[in-house]
mmCIF file of C-alpha atoms in Angstrom:
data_model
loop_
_atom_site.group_PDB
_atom_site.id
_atom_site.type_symbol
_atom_site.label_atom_id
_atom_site.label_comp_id
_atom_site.label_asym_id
_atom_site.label_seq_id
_atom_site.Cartn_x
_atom_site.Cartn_y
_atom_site.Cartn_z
ATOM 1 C CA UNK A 681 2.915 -9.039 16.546
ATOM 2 C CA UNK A 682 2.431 -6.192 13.851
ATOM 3 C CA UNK A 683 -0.344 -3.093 14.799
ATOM 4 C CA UNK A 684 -3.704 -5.058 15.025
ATOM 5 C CA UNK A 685 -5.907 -3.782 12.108
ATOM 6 C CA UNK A 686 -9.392 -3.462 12.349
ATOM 7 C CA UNK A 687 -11.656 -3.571 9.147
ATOM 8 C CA UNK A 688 -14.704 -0.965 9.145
ATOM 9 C CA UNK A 689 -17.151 -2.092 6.680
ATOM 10 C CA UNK A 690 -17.163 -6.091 4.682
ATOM 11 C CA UNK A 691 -16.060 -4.239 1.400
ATOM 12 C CA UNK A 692 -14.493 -6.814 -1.460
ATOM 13 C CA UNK A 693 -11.271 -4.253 -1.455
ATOM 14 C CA UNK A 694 -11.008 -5.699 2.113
ATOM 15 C CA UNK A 695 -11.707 -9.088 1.628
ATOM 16 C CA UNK A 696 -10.283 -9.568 -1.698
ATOM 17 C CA UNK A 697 -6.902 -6.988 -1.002
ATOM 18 C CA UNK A 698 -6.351 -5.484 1.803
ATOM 19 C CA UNK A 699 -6.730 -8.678 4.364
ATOM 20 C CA UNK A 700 -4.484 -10.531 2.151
ATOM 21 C CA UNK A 701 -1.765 -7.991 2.069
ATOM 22 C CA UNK A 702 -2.027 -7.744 5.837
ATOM 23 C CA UNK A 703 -1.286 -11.902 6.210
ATOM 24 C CA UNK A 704 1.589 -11.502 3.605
ATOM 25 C CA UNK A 705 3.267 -8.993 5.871
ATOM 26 C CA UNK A 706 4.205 -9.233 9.686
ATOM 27 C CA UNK A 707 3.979 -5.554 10.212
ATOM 28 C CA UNK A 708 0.222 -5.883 10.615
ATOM 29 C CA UNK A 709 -2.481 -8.147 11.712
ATOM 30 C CA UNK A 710 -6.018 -7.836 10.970
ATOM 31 C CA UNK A 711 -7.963 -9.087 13.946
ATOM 32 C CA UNK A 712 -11.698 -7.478 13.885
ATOM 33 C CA UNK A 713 -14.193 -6.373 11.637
ATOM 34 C CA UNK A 714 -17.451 -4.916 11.589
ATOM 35 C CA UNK A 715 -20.194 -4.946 9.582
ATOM 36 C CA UNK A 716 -23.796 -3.428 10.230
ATOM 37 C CA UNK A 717 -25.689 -5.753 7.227
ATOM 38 C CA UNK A 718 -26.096 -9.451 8.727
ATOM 39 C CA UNK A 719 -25.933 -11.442 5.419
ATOM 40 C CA UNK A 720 -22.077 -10.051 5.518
ATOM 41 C CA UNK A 721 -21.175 -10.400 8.645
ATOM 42 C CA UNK A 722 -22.174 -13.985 8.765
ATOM 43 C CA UNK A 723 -20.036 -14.497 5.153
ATOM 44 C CA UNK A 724 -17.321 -12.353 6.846
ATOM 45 C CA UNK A 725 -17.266 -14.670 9.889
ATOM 46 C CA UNK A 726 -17.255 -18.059 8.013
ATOM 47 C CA UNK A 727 -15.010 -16.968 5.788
ATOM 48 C CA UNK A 728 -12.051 -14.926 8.455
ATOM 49 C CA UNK A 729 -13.394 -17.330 11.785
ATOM 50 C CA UNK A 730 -9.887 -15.885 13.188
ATOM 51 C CA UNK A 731 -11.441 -12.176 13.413
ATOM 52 C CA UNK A 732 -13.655 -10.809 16.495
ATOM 53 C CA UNK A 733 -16.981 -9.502 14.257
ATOM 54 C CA UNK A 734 -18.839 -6.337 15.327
ATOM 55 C CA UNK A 735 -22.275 -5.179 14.493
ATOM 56 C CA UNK A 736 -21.456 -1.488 15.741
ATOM 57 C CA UNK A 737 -18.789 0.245 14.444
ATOM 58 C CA UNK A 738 -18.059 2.442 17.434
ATOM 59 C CA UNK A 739 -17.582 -0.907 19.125
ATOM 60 C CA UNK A 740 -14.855 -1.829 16.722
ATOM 61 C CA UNK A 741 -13.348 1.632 17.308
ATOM 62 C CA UNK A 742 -12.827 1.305 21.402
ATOM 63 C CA UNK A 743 -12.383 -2.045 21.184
ATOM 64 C CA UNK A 744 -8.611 -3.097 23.070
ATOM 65 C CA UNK A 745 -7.390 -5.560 20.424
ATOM 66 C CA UNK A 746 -7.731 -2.743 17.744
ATOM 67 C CA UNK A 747 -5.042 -0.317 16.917
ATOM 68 C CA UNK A 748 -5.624 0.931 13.712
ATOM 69 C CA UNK A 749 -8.573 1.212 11.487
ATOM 70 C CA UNK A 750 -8.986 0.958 7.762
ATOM 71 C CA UNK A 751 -12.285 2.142 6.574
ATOM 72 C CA UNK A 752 -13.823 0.930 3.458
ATOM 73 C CA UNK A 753 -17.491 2.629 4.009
ATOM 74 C CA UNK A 754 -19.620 4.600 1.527
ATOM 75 C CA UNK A 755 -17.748 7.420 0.715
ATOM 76 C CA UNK A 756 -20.340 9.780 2.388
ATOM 77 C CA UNK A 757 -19.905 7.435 5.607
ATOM 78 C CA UNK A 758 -15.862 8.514 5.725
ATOM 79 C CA UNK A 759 -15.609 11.372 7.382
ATOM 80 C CA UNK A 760 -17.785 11.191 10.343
ATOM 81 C CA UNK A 761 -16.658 7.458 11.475
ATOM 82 C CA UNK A 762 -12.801 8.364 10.627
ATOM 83 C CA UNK A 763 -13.443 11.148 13.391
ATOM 84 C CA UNK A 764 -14.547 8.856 15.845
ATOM 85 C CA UNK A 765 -11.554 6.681 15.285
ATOM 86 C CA UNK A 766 -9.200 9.797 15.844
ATOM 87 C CA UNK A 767 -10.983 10.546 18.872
ATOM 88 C CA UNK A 768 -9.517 7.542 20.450
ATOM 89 C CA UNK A 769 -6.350 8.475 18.936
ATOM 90 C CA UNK A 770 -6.191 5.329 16.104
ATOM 91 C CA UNK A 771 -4.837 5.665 13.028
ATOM 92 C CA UNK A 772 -6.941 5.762 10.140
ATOM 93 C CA UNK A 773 -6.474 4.008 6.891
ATOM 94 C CA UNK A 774 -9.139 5.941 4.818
ATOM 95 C CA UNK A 775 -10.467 4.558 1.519
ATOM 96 C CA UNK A 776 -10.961 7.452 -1.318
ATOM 97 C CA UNK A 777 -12.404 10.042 -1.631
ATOM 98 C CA UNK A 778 -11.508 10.554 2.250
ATOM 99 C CA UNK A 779 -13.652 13.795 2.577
ATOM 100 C CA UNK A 780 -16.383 15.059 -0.109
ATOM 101 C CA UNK A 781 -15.630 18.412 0.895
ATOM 102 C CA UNK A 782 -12.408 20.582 2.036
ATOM 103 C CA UNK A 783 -13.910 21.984 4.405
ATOM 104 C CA UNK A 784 -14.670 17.935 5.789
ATOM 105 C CA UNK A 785 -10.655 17.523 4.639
ATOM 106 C CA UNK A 786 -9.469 20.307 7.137
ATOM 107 C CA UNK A 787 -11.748 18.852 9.794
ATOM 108 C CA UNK A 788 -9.868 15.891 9.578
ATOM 109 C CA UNK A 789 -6.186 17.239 9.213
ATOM 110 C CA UNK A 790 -6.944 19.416 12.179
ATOM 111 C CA UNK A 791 -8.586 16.313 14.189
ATOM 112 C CA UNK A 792 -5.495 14.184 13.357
ATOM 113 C CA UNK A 793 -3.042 16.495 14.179
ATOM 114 C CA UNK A 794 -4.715 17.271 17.708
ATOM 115 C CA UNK A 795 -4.640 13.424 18.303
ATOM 116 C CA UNK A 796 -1.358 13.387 17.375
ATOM 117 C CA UNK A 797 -1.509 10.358 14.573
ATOM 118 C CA UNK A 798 -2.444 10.127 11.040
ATOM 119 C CA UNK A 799 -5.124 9.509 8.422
ATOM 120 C CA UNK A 800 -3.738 8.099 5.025
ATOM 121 C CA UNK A 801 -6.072 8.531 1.828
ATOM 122 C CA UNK A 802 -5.563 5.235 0.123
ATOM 123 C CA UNK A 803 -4.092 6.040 -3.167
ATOM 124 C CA UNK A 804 -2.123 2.727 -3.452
ATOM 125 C CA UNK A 805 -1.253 3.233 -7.103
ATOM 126 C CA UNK A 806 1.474 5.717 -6.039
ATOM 127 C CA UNK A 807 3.444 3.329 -4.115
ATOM 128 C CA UNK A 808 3.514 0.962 -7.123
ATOM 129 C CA UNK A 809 7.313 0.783 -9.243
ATOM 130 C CA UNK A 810 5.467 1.745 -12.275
ATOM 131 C CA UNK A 811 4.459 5.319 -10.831
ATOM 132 C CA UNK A 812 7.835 5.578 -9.215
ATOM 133 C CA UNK A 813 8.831 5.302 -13.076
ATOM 134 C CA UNK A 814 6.699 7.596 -14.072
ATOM 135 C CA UNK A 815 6.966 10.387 -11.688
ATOM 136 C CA UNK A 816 10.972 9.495 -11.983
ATOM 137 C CA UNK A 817 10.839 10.021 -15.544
ATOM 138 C CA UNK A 818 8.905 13.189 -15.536
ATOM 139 C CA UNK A 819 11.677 15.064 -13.007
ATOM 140 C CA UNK A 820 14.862 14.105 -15.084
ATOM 141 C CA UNK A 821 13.006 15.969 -18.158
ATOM 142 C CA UNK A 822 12.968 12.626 -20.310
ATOM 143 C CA UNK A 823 10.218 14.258 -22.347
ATOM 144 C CA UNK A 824 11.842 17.513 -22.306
ATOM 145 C CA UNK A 825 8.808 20.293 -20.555
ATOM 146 C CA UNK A 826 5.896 18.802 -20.414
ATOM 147 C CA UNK A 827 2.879 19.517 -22.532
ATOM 148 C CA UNK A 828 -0.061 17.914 -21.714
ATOM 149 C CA UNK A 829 -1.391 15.087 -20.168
ATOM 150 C CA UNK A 830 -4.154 12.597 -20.276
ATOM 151 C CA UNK A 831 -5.861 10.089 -17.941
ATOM 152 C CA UNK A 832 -8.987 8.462 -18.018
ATOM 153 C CA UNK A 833 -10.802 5.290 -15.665
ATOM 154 C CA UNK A 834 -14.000 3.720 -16.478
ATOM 155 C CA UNK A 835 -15.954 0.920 -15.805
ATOM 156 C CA UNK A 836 -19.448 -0.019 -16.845
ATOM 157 C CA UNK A 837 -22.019 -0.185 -13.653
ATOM 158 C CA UNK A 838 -25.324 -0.269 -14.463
ATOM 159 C CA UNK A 839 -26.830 -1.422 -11.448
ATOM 160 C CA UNK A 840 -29.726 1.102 -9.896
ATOM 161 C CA UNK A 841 -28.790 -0.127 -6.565
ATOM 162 C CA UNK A 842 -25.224 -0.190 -5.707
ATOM 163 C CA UNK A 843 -24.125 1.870 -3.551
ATOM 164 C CA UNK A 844 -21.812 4.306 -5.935
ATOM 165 C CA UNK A 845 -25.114 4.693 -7.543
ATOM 166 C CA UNK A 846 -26.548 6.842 -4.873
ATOM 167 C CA UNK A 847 -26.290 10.755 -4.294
ATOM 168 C CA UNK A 848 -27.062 9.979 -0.551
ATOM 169 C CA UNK A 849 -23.701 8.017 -0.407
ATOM 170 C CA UNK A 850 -21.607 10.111 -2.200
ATOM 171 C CA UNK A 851 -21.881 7.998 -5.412
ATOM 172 C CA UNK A 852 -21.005 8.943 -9.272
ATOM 173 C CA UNK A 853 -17.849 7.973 -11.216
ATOM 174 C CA UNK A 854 -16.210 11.010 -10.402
ATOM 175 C CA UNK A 855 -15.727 10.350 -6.960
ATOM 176 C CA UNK A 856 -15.236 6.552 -7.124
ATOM 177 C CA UNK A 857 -12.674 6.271 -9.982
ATOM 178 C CA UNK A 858 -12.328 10.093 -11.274
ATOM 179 C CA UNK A 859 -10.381 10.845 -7.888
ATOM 180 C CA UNK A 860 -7.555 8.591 -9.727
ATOM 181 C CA UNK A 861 -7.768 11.084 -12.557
ATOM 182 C CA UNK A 862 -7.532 13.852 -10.295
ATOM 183 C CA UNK A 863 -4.592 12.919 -7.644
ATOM 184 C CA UNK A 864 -2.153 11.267 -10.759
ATOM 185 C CA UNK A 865 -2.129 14.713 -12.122
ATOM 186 C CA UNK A 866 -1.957 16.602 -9.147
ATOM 187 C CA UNK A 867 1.080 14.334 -8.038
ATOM 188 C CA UNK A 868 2.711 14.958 -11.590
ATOM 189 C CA UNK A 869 1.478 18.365 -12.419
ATOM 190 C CA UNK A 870 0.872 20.554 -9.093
ATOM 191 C CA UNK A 871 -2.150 22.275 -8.627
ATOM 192 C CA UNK A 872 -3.922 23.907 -11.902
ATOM 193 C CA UNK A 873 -4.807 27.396 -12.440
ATOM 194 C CA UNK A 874 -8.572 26.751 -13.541
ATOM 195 C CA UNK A 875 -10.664 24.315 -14.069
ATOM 196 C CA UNK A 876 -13.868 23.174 -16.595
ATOM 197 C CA UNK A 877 -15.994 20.607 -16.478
ATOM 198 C CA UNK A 878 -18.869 18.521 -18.475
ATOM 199 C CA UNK A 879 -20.622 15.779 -16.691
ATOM 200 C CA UNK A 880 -23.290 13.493 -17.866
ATOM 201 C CA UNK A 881 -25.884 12.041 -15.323
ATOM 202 C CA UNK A 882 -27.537 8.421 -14.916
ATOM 203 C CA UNK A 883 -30.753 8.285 -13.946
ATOM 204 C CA UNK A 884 -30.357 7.626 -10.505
ATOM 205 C CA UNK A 885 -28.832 11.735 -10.374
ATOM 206 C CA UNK A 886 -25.196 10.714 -9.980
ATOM 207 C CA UNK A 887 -22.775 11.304 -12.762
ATOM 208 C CA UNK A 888 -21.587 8.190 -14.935
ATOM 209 C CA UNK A 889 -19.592 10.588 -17.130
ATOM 210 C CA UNK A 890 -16.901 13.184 -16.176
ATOM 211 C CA UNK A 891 -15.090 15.498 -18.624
ATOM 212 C CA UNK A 892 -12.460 17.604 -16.929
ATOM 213 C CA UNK A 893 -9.562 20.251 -18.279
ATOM 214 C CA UNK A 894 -7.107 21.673 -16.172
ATOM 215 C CA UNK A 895 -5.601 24.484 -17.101
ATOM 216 C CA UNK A 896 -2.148 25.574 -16.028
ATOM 217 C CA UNK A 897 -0.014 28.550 -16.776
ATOM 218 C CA UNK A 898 2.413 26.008 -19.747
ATOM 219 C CA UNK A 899 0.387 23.226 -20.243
ATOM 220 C CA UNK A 900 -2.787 21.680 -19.977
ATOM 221 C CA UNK A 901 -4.643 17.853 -18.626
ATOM 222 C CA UNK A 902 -8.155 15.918 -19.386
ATOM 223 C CA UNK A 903 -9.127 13.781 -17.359
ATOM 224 C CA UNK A 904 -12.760 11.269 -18.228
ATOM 225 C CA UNK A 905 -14.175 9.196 -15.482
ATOM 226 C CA UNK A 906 -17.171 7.140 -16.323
ATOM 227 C CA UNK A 907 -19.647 4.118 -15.495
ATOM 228 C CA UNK A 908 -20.325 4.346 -19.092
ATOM 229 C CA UNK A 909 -18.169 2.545 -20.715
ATOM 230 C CA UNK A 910 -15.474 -0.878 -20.973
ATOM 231 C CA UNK A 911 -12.983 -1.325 -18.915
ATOM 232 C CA UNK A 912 -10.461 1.532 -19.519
ATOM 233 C CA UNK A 913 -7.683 2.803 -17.850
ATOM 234 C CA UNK A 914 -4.445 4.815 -18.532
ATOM 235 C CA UNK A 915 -2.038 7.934 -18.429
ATOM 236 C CA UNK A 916 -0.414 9.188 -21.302
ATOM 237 C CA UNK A 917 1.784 12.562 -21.068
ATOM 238 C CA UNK A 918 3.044 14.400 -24.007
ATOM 239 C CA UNK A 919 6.639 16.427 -23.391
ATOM 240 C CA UNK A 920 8.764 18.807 -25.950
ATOM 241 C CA UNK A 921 10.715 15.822 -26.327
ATOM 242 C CA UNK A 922 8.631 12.910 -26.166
ATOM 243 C CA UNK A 923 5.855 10.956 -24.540
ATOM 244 C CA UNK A 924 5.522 7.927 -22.154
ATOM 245 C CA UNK A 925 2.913 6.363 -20.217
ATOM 246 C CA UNK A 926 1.204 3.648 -18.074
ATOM 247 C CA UNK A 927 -1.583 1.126 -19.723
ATOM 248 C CA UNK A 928 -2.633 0.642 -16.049
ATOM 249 C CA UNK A 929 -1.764 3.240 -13.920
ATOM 250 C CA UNK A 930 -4.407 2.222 -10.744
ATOM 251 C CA UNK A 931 -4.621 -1.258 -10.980
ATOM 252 C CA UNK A 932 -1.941 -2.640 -12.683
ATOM 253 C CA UNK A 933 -3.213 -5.991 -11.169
ATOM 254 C CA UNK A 934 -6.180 -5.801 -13.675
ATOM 255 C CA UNK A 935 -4.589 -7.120 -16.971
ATOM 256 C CA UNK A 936 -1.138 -6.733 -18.798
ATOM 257 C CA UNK A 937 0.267 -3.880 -17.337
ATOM 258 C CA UNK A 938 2.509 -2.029 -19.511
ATOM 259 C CA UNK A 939 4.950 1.536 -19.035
ATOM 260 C CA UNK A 940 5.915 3.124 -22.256
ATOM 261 C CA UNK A 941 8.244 5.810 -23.616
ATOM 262 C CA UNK A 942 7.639 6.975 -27.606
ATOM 263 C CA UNK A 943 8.492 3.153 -29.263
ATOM 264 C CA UNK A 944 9.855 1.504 -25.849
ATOM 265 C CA UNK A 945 7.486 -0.784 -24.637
ATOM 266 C CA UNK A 946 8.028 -2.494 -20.769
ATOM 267 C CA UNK A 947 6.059 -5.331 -19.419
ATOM 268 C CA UNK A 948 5.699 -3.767 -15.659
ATOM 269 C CA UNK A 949 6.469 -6.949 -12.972
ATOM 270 C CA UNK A 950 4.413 -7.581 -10.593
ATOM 271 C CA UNK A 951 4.099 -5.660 -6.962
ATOM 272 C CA UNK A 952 2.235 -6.600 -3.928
ATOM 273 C CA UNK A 953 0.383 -3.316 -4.474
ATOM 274 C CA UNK A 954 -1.544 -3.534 -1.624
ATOM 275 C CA UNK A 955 1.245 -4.611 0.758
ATOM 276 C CA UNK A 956 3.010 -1.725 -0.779
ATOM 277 C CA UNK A 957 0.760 0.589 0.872
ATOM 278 C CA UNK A 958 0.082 -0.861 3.915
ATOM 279 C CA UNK A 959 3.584 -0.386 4.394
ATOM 280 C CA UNK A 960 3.278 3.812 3.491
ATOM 281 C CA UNK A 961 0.742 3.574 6.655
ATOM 282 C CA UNK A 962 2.727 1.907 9.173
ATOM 283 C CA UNK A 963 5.993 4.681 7.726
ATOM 284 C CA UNK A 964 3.337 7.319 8.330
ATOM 285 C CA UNK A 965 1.790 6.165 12.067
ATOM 286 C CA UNK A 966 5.722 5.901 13.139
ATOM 287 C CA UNK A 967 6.053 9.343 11.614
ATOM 288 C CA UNK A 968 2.821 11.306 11.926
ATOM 289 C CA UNK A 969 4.666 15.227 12.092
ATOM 290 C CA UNK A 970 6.185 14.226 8.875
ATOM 291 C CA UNK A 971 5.449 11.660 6.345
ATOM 292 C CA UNK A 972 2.174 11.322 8.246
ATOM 293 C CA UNK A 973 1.667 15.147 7.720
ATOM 294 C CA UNK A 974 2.706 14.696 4.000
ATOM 295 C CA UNK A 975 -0.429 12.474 3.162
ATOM 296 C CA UNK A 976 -2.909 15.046 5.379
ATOM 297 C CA UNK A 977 -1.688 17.840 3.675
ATOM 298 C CA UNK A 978 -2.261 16.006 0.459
ATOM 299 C CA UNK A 979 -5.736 14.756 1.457
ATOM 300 C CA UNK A 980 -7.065 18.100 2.057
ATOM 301 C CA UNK A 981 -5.479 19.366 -1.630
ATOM 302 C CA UNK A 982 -7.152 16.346 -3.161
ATOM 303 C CA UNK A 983 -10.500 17.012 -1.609
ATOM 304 C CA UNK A 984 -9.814 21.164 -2.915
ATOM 305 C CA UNK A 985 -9.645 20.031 -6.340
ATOM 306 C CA UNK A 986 -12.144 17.908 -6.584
ATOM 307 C CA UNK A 987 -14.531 20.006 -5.133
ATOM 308 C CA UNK A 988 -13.240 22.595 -7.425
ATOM 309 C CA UNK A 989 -14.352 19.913 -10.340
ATOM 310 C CA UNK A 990 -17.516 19.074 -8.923
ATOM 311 C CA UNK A 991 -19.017 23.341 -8.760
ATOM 312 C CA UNK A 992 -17.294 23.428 -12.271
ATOM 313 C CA UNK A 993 -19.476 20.608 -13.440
ATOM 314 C CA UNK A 994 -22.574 21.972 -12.373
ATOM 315 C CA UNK A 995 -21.628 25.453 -13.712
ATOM 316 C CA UNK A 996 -20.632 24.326 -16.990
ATOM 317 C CA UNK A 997 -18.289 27.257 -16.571
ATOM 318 C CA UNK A 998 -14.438 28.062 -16.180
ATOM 319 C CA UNK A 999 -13.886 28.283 -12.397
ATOM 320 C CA UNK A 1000 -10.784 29.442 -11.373
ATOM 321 C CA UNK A 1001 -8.518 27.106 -8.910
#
């Protein structure tokens, strides 16, 4: 028997990826959920009979056939329940953004590593081939120094109601699919030097447009996030020597996902994304004063820079970084 997984909140990434992935791998074995809306837990239950359902969340937390979590809350829901779970000394699989704040991000780095386990932000683009490729090609100076670079994800939601529509949740386009934006180019790039930032708000006060530059001492990277728009995603980064890029750099389950370099053109096979990162967790709970340390460390420089993004966004002004 793999580490029994327990599923905090009846989110489709859960029920349409992550519970999969756990069944096509014996390193883990989802056997709870909970859910505090009735409608889902009833569709939960008929559709996974297999897993114990919970109408309290703390519940699923203490409860003995439970030994990791993965939380799939609203994002301004994160912080407080992944707390609980380290209290208890679970690991936490965290859906993005993990903290809205750094200060939050610290909280949880220093709560983890006082527990002694791990919480892992779940960025599982970077375990994909195709960003292994990418951050590969970047390193060996295939492009020569690298100029600039370019990433964008947007979706069109329109939808008053759902929840990434609502300040009180920690909603706007930045913080669901911007935080792509962000970590890609902090994994590639480092940490900038400055930051500016345009947003555009919906009328429900969250932003469903994000316009970022980073600025960095050789080189510079935009970033757009929006609920404005078609489906778009990609990274595209311009070298001395070259370009290359991904057509589908954080889903490349959603369409024909390609990887590029100037005229060469690569169909990217398939990956159990997914399983790819439930895999990073269970390396990181078997390792939490080093790879598990890695992904805190990172989690709190994520949750710096966007932060950084956001009080440039609302000062329309250059903020240094």
């Amino acid at each position: 028997m793999g580490i029994r997984l327990g599923i905090m909140g009846a989110a489709r990434i859960a029920e349409q990826q992550v519970i999969p992935a756990a069944r096509r791998t014996a390193d883990f074995q989802v056997t709870a959920f909970a859910s505090q809306t009735p409608a889902s837990r009833k569709r939960w239950q008929d559709q996974f009979p297999e897993l114990r359902a919970f109408s309290d969340y703390e519940a699923l937390i203490t409860a003995d056939e439970v030994d990791a979590l993965y939380i799939a809350l609203p994002n301004a829901l994160h912080v407080s329940w992944a707390l609980r779970a380290l209290a208890v000394g679970k690991p936490v699989l965290l859906e993005k953004p993990a903290a809205l704040t750094a200060q939050d991000a610290e909280v949880l780095r220093e709560r983890a590593n006082q527990s002694g386990t791990v919480v892992m932000e779940a960025f599982m683009y970077q375990f994909h081939p195709q960003f292994q490729w990418l951050s590969r090609a970047l390193r060996s100076g295939l492009i020569g120094s690298v100029r600039h670079l370019y990433a964008e994800f947007a979706f069109l939601l329109t939808h008053p109601k759902d929840i990434r529509m609502q300040p009180a949740l920690g909603g706007g386009s930045f913080w669901d699919v911007g935080c792509y934006t962000v970590h890609i180019t902090r994994q590639l790039l480092g940490a900038p030097q400055a930051v500016f930032a345009r947003r555009i708000d919906g009328p429900t006060g969250v932003d469903i447009h994000m316009a970022v530059q980073l600025i960095y001492p050789d080189k510079t990277a935009s970033l757009r996030a929006g609920f404005d728009s078609a489906d778009v995603q990609g990274v595209r980064v311009v070298g001395t020597g070259g370009e290359l890029g991904l057509t589908h750099p954080f889903r490349p389950d959603m369409g024909e996902a390609q990887q590029w370099h100037n005229q060469t053109v690569d169909v990217v096979p398939p990956a159990d994304l997914y399983g790819l990162e439930l895999r990073a967790f269970l390396a990181a709970i078997r390792d939490p004063g080093g790879l598990g340390q890695t992904y805190l460390n990172d989690l709190v420089e994520q949750a710096r820079l966007m932060e950084a993004v956001i009080r440039a966004s609302q000062a329309e002004a250059l903020q240094s970084f």
